[in-house]
CSV table of C-alpha atoms in Angstrom, one decimal:
chain,number,residue,atom,x,y,z
A,1,MET,CA,0.3,0.1,-0.1
A,2,GLU,CA,1.5,3.2,-0.6
A,3,LYS,CA,3.0,5.1,1.9
A,4,LYS,CA,0.9,9.0,2.3
A,5,ASN,CA,3.0,12.3,3.4
A,6,PHE,CA,1.1,13.6,5.8
A,7,VAL,CA,3.4,16.5,5.8
A,8,THR,CA,2.6,19.5,4.4
A,9,PRO,CA,5.0,21.3,1.6
A,10,LEU,CA,6.0,24.5,4.0
A,11,LEU,CA,6.3,22.2,7.1
A,12,GLY,CA,8.7,19.7,4.4
A,13,PHE,CA,10.4,22.9,2.6
A,14,VAL,CA,11.8,23.8,6.3
A,15,SER,CA,12.6,20.7,7.4
A,16,THR,CA,14.5,20.4,4.1
A,17,ALA,CA,16.1,23.2,4.3
A,18,LEU,CA,17.5,22.4,8.6
A,19,LEU,CA,18.8,19.1,8.0
A,20,ALA,CA,20.6,20.7,4.7
A,21,ARG,CA,22.0,23.3,7.0
A,22,THR,CA,23.4,21.0,9.6
A,23,ILE,CA,24.2,18.2,7.2
A,24,LYS,CA,26.6,21.5,5.8
A,25,LEU,CA,27.6,22.3,9.0
A,26,ARG,CA,28.6,18.7,10.2
A,27,GLN,CA,30.9,19.4,7.0
A,28,SER,CA,32.3,22.1,7.9
A,29,ARG,CA,33.6,21.4,10.8
A,30,HIS,CA,34.7,17.2,10.1
A,31,ALA,CA,37.0,19.4,7.9
A,32,THR,CA,38.6,21.1,10.9
A,33,GLY,CA,39.7,18.3,12.4
A,34,ARG,CA,37.9,19.1,15.6
A,35,SER,CA,38.6,16.2,18.3
A,36,CYS,CA,35.7,14.8,20.0
A,37,VAL,CA,36.2,16.4,23.5
A,38,GLN,CA,35.7,20.3,22.5
A,39,THR,CA,32.0,20.2,23.3
A,40,GLY,CA,29.7,18.7,25.7
A,41,ALA,CA,30.0,19.0,29.7
A,42,GLY,CA,32.9,17.1,30.0
A,43,THR,CA,36.6,19.0,29.5
A,44,GLN,CA,39.6,17.3,28.8
A,45,ALA,CA,41.0,17.8,32.2
A,46,ASP,CA,37.8,15.7,33.5
A,47,ILE,CA,38.5,12.8,31.1
A,48,PRO,CA,41.1,9.8,32.5
A,49,GLU,CA,43.5,8.8,31.4
A,50,SER,CA,42.5,5.5,29.7
A,51,LEU,CA,39.8,7.5,27.6
A,52,SER,CA,41.9,9.7,27.0
A,53,GLU,CA,42.8,8.7,23.4
A,54,SER,CA,39.3,8.1,22.5
A,55,TYR,CA,37.9,11.2,23.2
A,56,SER,CA,41.1,13.0,21.4
A,57,LEU,CA,40.0,10.9,18.0
A,58,ILE,CA,38.5,13.5,15.6
A,59,PRO,CA,35.1,13.1,14.0
A,60,ARG,CA,37.3,11.9,10.5
A,61,GLU,CA,38.9,8.8,12.3
A,62,VAL,CA,35.8,7.7,14.2
A,63,GLU,CA,34.2,6.9,11.1
A,64,GLU,CA,37.1,5.5,10.1
A,65,HIS,CA,38.0,2.8,13.0
A,66,ARG,CA,33.7,2.5,12.9
A,67,SER,CA,34.0,1.3,9.1
A,68,CYS,CA,37.2,-1.1,9.7
A,69,TYR,CA,36.9,-2.7,12.8
A,70,ILE,CA,32.6,-2.9,13.0
A,71,SER,CA,30.5,-5.2,11.4
A,72,LYS,CA,28.7,-3.3,8.5
A,73,SER,CA,25.7,-5.3,9.5
A,74,CYS,CA,25.6,-3.1,12.6
A,75,SER,CA,24.0,-0.3,11.6
A,76,VAL,CA,24.7,3.2,11.9
A,77,SER,CA,21.6,5.4,12.7
A,78,TYR,CA,21.3,8.9,9.6
A,79,ALA,CA,24.4,7.6,8.0
A,80,ASN,CA,23.1,9.0,5.0
A,81,SER,CA,23.1,12.4,5.7
A,82,GLY,CA,26.7,12.5,7.4
A,83,SER,CA,25.8,10.2,10.1
A,84,LEU,CA,25.6,11.6,14.1
A,85,HIS,CA,28.9,11.6,16.0
A,86,ILE,CA,26.9,11.9,19.7
A,87,ARG,CA,29.1,13.0,22.4
A,88,ASN,CA,26.4,13.1,25.2
A,89,GLY,CA,22.7,13.5,26.8
A,90,ARG,CA,21.2,15.0,28.8
A,91,LYS,CA,17.4,14.0,30.2
A,92,SER,CA,15.6,14.4,26.5
A,93,ARG,CA,18.1,15.8,24.7
A,94,LEU,CA,21.5,14.5,22.2
A,95,PHE,CA,24.6,16.7,21.9
A,96,ASP,CA,27.5,15.9,19.2
A,97,VAL,CA,30.6,16.9,19.0
A,98,PHE,CA,29.6,19.9,17.0
A,99,GLY,CA,27.6,21.7,19.7
A,100,ASN,CA,24.1,20.9,17.6
A,101,SER,CA,21.3,19.8,19.7
A,102,TYR,CA,18.8,16.8,19.2
A,103,LEU,CA,15.3,15.6,20.8
A,104,ASP,CA,16.2,12.3,21.2
A,105,THR,CA,12.9,10.8,20.4
A,106,ARG,CA,14.7,6.9,19.3
A,107,ASN,CA,16.0,5.7,22.0
A,108,ASN,CA,14.3,2.7,23.5
A,109,VAL,CA,17.2,2.1,26.5
A,110,ALA,CA,17.3,5.2,28.5
A,111,HIS,CA,14.1,5.2,30.3
A,112,CYS,CA,15.2,8.5,32.8
A,113,GLY,CA,17.0,10.9,30.6
A,114,HIS,CA,20.5,11.2,29.8
A,115,ASN,CA,23.2,12.0,32.3
A,116,HIS,CA,20.3,11.8,35.2
A,117,PRO,CA,22.1,12.8,38.7
A,118,GLU,CA,21.0,10.4,40.6
A,119,ILE,CA,22.1,7.2,38.2
A,120,VAL,CA,24.8,8.6,37.6
A,121,ARG,CA,25.4,9.0,41.6
A,122,ALA,CA,24.5,5.4,42.0
A,123,VAL,CA,25.9,3.8,39.4
A,124,SER,CA,29.5,6.0,39.6
A,125,TYR,CA,28.6,5.0,43.8
A,126,GLN,CA,28.3,1.2,42.8
A,127,MET,CA,31.2,0.8,40.8
A,128,SER,CA,33.8,2.7,43.3
A,129,GLN,CA,33.0,-0.7,46.0
A,130,ILE,CA,32.3,-4.0,43.9
A,131,ASN,CA,31.0,-4.5,40.1
A,132,THR,CA,30.8,-8.4,40.0
A,133,ASN,CA,28.5,-11.5,39.4
A,134,THR,CA,25.3,-12.8,41.5
A,135,ARG,CA,26.8,-15.9,43.1
A,136,TYR,CA,27.7,-14.4,46.7
A,137,LEU,CA,25.6,-12.1,48.8
A,138,HIS,CA,24.8,-8.5,48.2
A,139,PRO,CA,22.3,-6.1,49.5
A,140,ASN,CA,21.8,-4.6,46.2
A,141,ALA,CA,20.8,-7.9,43.8
A,142,SER,CA,18.7,-9.0,46.9
A,143,LEU,CA,16.5,-5.9,47.1
A,144,LEU,CA,16.7,-5.0,43.5
A,145,ALA,CA,14.4,-8.9,43.0
A,146,LYS,CA,12.2,-8.3,45.8
A,147,LYS,CA,11.2,-4.5,43.9
A,148,LEU,CA,10.6,-6.2,40.3
A,149,VAL,CA,8.7,-9.1,42.1
A,150,ASP,CA,6.5,-6.3,43.7
A,151,LEU,CA,5.9,-4.9,40.6
A,152,PHE,CA,3.7,-7.6,39.8
A,153,SER,CA,1.8,-7.8,43.0
A,154,PRO,CA,-0.6,-9.7,43.7
A,155,SER,CA,0.2,-13.1,41.4
A,156,PRO,CA,2.6,-16.2,41.6
A,157,LEU,CA,5.3,-14.7,39.4
A,158,GLU,CA,7.6,-14.5,42.6
A,159,VAL,CA,10.7,-15.7,41.1
A,160,VAL,CA,13.7,-13.6,39.6
A,161,PHE,CA,16.7,-14.2,37.2
A,162,PHE,CA,19.3,-11.7,35.6
A,163,VAL,CA,21.0,-11.6,32.7
A,164,ASN,CA,22.3,-9.2,30.9
A,165,SER,CA,20.2,-8.6,27.5
A,166,GLY,CA,16.4,-8.5,26.3
A,167,SER,CA,18.0,-12.0,23.9
A,168,GLU,CA,19.1,-13.6,26.5
A,169,ALA,CA,16.2,-12.5,29.2
A,170,ASN,CA,13.9,-13.9,26.1
A,171,ASP,CA,16.4,-17.6,25.7
A,172,LEU,CA,16.5,-18.2,29.0
A,173,ALA,CA,12.5,-17.7,29.1
A,174,LEU,CA,12.1,-20.0,26.4
A,175,ARG,CA,14.6,-22.4,28.4
A,176,LEU,CA,12.5,-22.5,31.0
A,177,ALA,CA,9.3,-22.9,29.6
A,178,ARG,CA,10.9,-25.8,27.3
A,179,ALA,CA,12.6,-27.9,31.3
A,180,PHE,CA,9.0,-27.3,32.9
A,181,LYS,CA,7.4,-29.0,30.1
A,182,VAL,CA,10.1,-31.8,29.3
A,183,HIS,CA,9.6,-32.4,33.9
A,184,THR,CA,5.9,-32.0,33.7
A,185,SER,CA,5.3,-34.1,30.4
A,186,LYS,CA,3.0,-37.5,30.7
A,187,GLU,CA,4.3,-38.2,27.0
A,188,LYS,CA,6.4,-41.0,26.4
A,189,ASP,CA,8.0,-40.7,23.6
A,190,ALA,CA,11.7,-38.8,24.9
A,191,THR,CA,11.9,-37.4,21.5
A,192,THR,CA,8.6,-36.0,21.7
A,193,CYS,CA,9.2,-34.4,25.5
A,194,ARG,CA,11.7,-32.5,24.4
A,195,GLU,CA,10.7,-30.8,21.0
A,196,PRO,CA,8.2,-28.1,23.0
A,197,HIS,CA,6.4,-26.5,20.0
A,198,VAL,CA,6.3,-22.3,20.5
A,199,ILE,CA,3.5,-19.9,18.9
A,200,ALA,CA,5.7,-16.4,17.9
A,201,ILE,CA,3.6,-13.7,16.1
A,202,ASP,CA,4.0,-12.7,12.8
A,203,ALA,CA,6.8,-9.5,12.8
A,204,ALA,CA,7.8,-9.9,16.1
A,205,TYR,CA,11.2,-9.6,17.8
A,206,HIS,CA,12.1,-10.9,20.7
A,207,GLY,CA,16.4,-11.3,20.1
A,208,HIS,CA,19.2,-11.9,18.0
A,209,THR,CA,20.1,-15.4,19.7
A,210,MET,CA,19.6,-17.9,17.5
A,211,THR,CA,16.8,-20.1,19.4
A,212,THR,CA,15.0,-16.4,19.6
A,213,LEU,CA,16.3,-15.6,16.2
A,214,ASN,CA,13.8,-18.9,15.3
A,215,ILE,CA,11.1,-16.9,16.6
A,216,SER,CA,11.4,-13.1,15.2
A,217,PRO,CA,10.1,-13.0,12.2
A,218,TYR,CA,11.4,-9.5,12.1
A,219,LYS,CA,14.7,-10.5,11.9
A,220,TYR,CA,13.9,-14.0,11.0
A,221,ASN,CA,12.9,-13.1,7.3
A,222,GLN,CA,15.6,-10.7,6.9
A,223,GLY,CA,19.4,-12.0,5.0
A,224,ASP,CA,19.4,-15.2,3.4
A,225,GLU,CA,21.4,-17.2,6.1
A,226,PHE,CA,17.3,-19.2,7.2
A,227,THR,CA,15.1,-20.7,4.5
A,228,LYS,CA,13.1,-21.6,6.7
A,229,TYR,CA,11.4,-21.9,10.0
A,230,PRO,CA,12.4,-25.1,11.8
A,231,ASP,CA,9.6,-27.4,13.1
A,232,ASP,CA,8.7,-26.6,16.4
A,233,VAL,CA,8.1,-23.3,15.6
A,234,LYS,CA,4.3,-21.8,14.5
A,235,ILE,CA,4.4,-18.0,13.6
A,236,VAL,CA,0.8,-16.7,13.5
A,237,PRO,CA,-0.6,-12.8,12.0
A,238,CYS,CA,0.4,-10.4,13.8
A,239,PRO,CA,-3.0,-8.9,15.3
A,240,ASP,CA,-3.1,-5.5,13.7
A,241,THR,CA,-6.0,-4.5,13.7
A,242,TYR,CA,-5.3,-1.4,11.1
A,243,ARG,CA,-4.1,-2.2,8.2
A,244,GLY,CA,-4.0,-6.6,8.9
A,245,LYS,CA,-6.1,-9.6,7.8
A,246,HIS,CA,-8.7,-8.4,9.9
A,247,SER,CA,-9.3,-4.9,10.2
A,248,ILE,CA,-11.9,-2.6,12.3
A,249,ASP,CA,-11.3,-0.2,10.4
A,250,GLN,CA,-14.1,-0.4,7.2
A,251,SER,CA,-12.5,2.4,5.4
A,252,LYS,CA,-8.4,1.2,5.6
A,253,ALA,CA,-9.9,-2.2,5.1
A,254,SER,CA,-11.7,-1.2,1.7
A,255,ASN,CA,-7.5,0.0,0.8
A,256,ASN,CA,-5.9,-2.7,1.8
A,257,HIS,CA,-6.3,-6.1,-0.4
A,258,HIS,CA,-4.7,-8.4,2.5
A,259,ALA,CA,-8.3,-7.1,4.8
A,260,SER,CA,-11.1,-8.9,5.2
A,261,GLU,CA,-14.5,-7.4,6.1
A,262,ARG,CA,-14.4,-7.6,10.4
A,263,SER,CA,-17.4,-5.1,12.2
A,264,SER,CA,-16.4,-5.2,15.1
A,265,GLU,CA,-12.8,-4.7,17.5
A,266,GLU,CA,-14.4,-8.7,19.7
A,267,ASP,CA,-14.9,-10.1,15.7
A,268,ALA,CA,-11.3,-9.4,15.0
A,269,ALA,CA,-10.1,-10.1,18.9
A,270,ARG,CA,-12.2,-13.8,17.8
A,271,ALA,CA,-10.5,-14.1,13.7
A,272,TYR,CA,-6.3,-12.9,15.3
A,273,ALA,CA,-7.5,-15.5,17.9
A,274,ALA,CA,-9.2,-18.2,16.2
A,275,TYR,CA,-5.1,-19.0,14.0
A,276,VAL,CA,-3.5,-19.3,17.8
A,277,GLU,CA,-6.5,-21.7,18.6
A,278,LYS,CA,-5.7,-23.1,15.3
A,279,ALA,CA,-1.9,-23.7,15.5
A,280,CYS,CA,-2.6,-24.8,19.1
A,281,ASP,CA,-4.4,-28.0,17.9
A,282,GLU,CA,-2.3,-28.6,15.3
A,283,ILE,CA,0.2,-29.5,17.4
A,284,LYS,CA,-1.8,-31.9,19.3
A,285,SER,CA,-3.3,-33.9,16.5
A,286,GLN,CA,0.9,-33.9,15.4
A,287,GLY,CA,1.3,-35.7,19.0
A,288,LYS,CA,2.8,-32.9,19.6
A,289,ILE,CA,3.5,-30.7,22.8
A,290,LEU,CA,3.1,-27.2,22.8
A,291,GLY,CA,6.1,-25.5,25.5
A,292,ALA,CA,4.6,-21.8,25.4
A,293,PHE,CA,2.7,-18.7,23.2
A,294,ILE,CA,5.4,-15.3,23.0
A,295,MET,CA,4.0,-12.1,22.5
A,296,GLU,CA,4.3,-8.2,23.3
A,297,GLY,CA,1.9,-7.2,25.0
A,298,GLY,CA,2.4,-4.0,22.3
A,299,MET,CA,3.9,-5.0,19.8
A,300,SER,CA,7.1,-2.7,19.1
A,301,VAL,CA,9.4,-3.0,16.3
A,302,GLY,CA,6.1,-4.9,14.4
A,303,GLY,CA,4.9,-1.3,14.3
A,304,VAL,CA,3.4,-0.4,17.6
A,305,ILE,CA,0.9,-2.5,17.5
A,306,LEU,CA,-2.2,-2.7,20.8
A,307,PRO,CA,-4.0,-6.0,19.6
A,308,PRO,CA,-7.5,-5.7,19.8
A,309,LYS,CA,-8.9,-5.9,23.7
A,310,SER,CA,-9.8,-9.4,23.9
A,311,TYR,CA,-7.5,-11.0,21.7
A,312,LEU,CA,-4.8,-12.4,24.4
A,313,ARG,CA,-7.1,-13.4,27.2
A,314,ARG,CA,-8.7,-16.0,24.2
A,315,CYS,CA,-4.7,-16.5,23.3
A,316,ILE,CA,-4.0,-17.6,27.1
A,317,LYS,CA,-7.2,-20.0,27.6
A,318,ALA,CA,-6.2,-21.2,24.0
A,319,VAL,CA,-2.5,-21.9,24.7
A,320,ARG,CA,-3.0,-23.4,28.5
A,321,ASP,CA,-5.8,-25.8,27.6
A,322,ALA,CA,-2.5,-27.3,25.4
A,323,GLY,CA,-0.5,-27.5,28.1
A,324,GLY,CA,1.6,-24.3,26.9
A,325,VAL,CA,3.0,-21.1,29.1
A,326,TYR,CA,2.2,-17.7,27.8
A,327,ILE,CA,5.5,-15.8,27.7
A,328,ALA,CA,4.9,-11.8,28.0
A,329,ASP,CA,7.8,-10.1,26.4
A,330,GLU,CA,8.4,-6.6,28.8
A,331,VAL,CA,12.2,-5.8,27.2
A,332,GLN,CA,10.9,-2.8,25.0
A,333,THR,CA,7.6,-1.9,26.6
A,334,GLY,CA,7.8,-2.8,29.8
A,335,PHE,CA,7.7,-0.3,33.2
A,336,GLY,CA,4.8,2.0,32.0
A,337,ARG,CA,5.7,2.6,28.5
A,338,LEU,CA,2.2,2.3,27.2
A,339,GLY,CA,1.4,5.5,29.7
A,340,LYS,CA,-2.3,3.7,31.4
A,341,CYS,CA,-0.2,0.6,32.8
A,342,MET,CA,3.1,-1.3,34.1
A,343,TRP,CA,3.3,-3.9,31.9
A,344,ALA,CA,1.9,-4.7,28.0
A,345,TYR,CA,0.9,-6.9,29.0
A,346,GLN,CA,-2.0,-5.2,31.0
A,347,TYR,CA,-2.7,-3.2,28.5
A,348,SER,CA,-5.4,-4.9,26.6
A,349,PHE,CA,-7.8,-5.6,30.5
A,350,ALA,CA,-6.1,-2.4,32.2
A,351,ASP,CA,-9.4,-1.4,33.2
A,352,GLU,CA,-10.9,-4.8,34.7
A,353,ASN,CA,-10.1,-5.8,37.8
A,354,ASN,CA,-6.7,-8.2,38.9
A,355,ASP,CA,-7.4,-11.7,37.0
A,356,THR,CA,-5.0,-13.3,37.5
A,357,GLU,CA,-6.0,-15.9,34.9
A,358,LEU,CA,-4.5,-13.4,33.0
A,359,THR,CA,-1.0,-13.5,34.6
A,360,PRO,CA,1.3,-14.3,32.2
A,361,ASP,CA,3.4,-17.3,33.3
A,362,ILE,CA,7.2,-16.0,32.5
A,363,VAL,CA,7.2,-12.1,32.2
A,364,THR,CA,11.3,-10.8,30.1
A,365,VAL,CA,12.2,-7.7,30.7
A,366,GLY,CA,15.2,-5.9,29.9
A,367,LYS,CA,16.2,-2.3,28.1
A,368,PRO,CA,14.3,0.7,30.0
A,369,PHE,CA,15.3,-1.7,33.2
A,370,GLY,CA,18.5,-1.1,33.3
A,371,ASN,CA,18.4,2.7,31.7
A,372,GLY,CA,21.2,1.7,29.4
A,373,ILE,CA,23.2,-0.2,31.5
A,374,PRO,CA,23.3,-4.1,30.0
A,375,LEU,CA,20.4,-5.6,32.6
A,376,ALA,CA,17.5,-7.7,32.3
A,377,ALA,CA,15.7,-10.1,33.7
A,378,VAL,CA,13.2,-13.0,33.6
A,379,VAL,CA,10.2,-13.4,35.8
A,380,THR,CA,8.5,-16.7,36.6
A,381,THR,CA,6.1,-18.7,38.6
A,382,SER,CA,8.1,-20.3,41.8
A,383,LYS,CA,6.7,-24.0,40.1
A,384,ILE,CA,8.4,-23.5,36.4
A,385,ALA,CA,11.4,-22.0,38.0
A,386,SER,CA,11.6,-25.0,40.0
A,387,ALA,CA,11.7,-27.0,36.8
A,388,PHE,CA,15.5,-26.2,36.6
A,389,LYS,CA,16.4,-28.0,39.8
A,390,VAL,CA,15.3,-31.1,38.4
A,391,SER,CA,16.0,-31.1,34.6
A,392,VAL,CA,18.3,-32.2,32.6
A,393,PHE,CA,19.0,-28.0,32.1
A,394,SER,CA,19.3,-27.0,35.0
A,395,CYS,CA,21.3,-24.1,35.5
């Protein structure tokens, strides 16, 4: 479908002119050889000796090092307009090495803004004390686990696993679901027991590990290293009520040849949930077992898509009736990012009373959890967590 341009000609002209001016300014300063320490809050005297070489590089050298030593598959934002050499940030603003200020509308990590003074103080203090793994007792780790669990209270989600990234969190969530099914399955066929199926959503993104790529169509369908999804993965249509197969806006549906006529949000929810119900039925009819259904409550990279209201309720019921667990991926959408609820999975029924039947069996958190520091976690029930103690997948 052809994209519509809602920007007025005047605004477009002004934006183009400003962009051209910024590019010209960058290029002119690029040629002057100013180092990356000339602007920003810090001065040369503030920079530790171990970082002095890095901050003495001029922009051209930064680009050359990036081009030579970092994979081209790691993209650079705005590379087509001269690239941004970001030096520092404060609150909602980013500052480049030339002193230009930008409103940061694309950040999906710094939940409390850039350079928050309390966070800077806390991190600086802790680094001056100790920074190690969680094999030792420390009050910070214990209290953080408690505070994270409290955000789900009242619910059976009460056990935390700390990890380093959202990809790792989702990978561990799938591993937990697998261990739980292996431990609890009554099937006699060991091969069947050890290959629980996963249902994921088209256009979803859950991470970069091999396991999470298998359930991330957004990334899986890019490149040519994969030819088909693994046999134990079922992909169902994205519950997009605007451009999807079951639109609830008839004026939009008429412009989309994929859309089927639907008269209400409830109809769309029923139609999209039917794909999950069918996937559950197919897995059971093949003599296989369902391990998990994984979804973001508000799909992020898929287009900030919020499912129709009763969709999740219907999916959760179908999955649990089939013996699977529900994994809520809150890595990008958690901690209040949708506004009216703490977790995106609550969005569809945020106006209802607490209903433990709608609480996920496993939740993953990341990005905003560490405000830019590589910190993520998996939160689950005691029953599922205990599967690690007795299964061959123990930690």
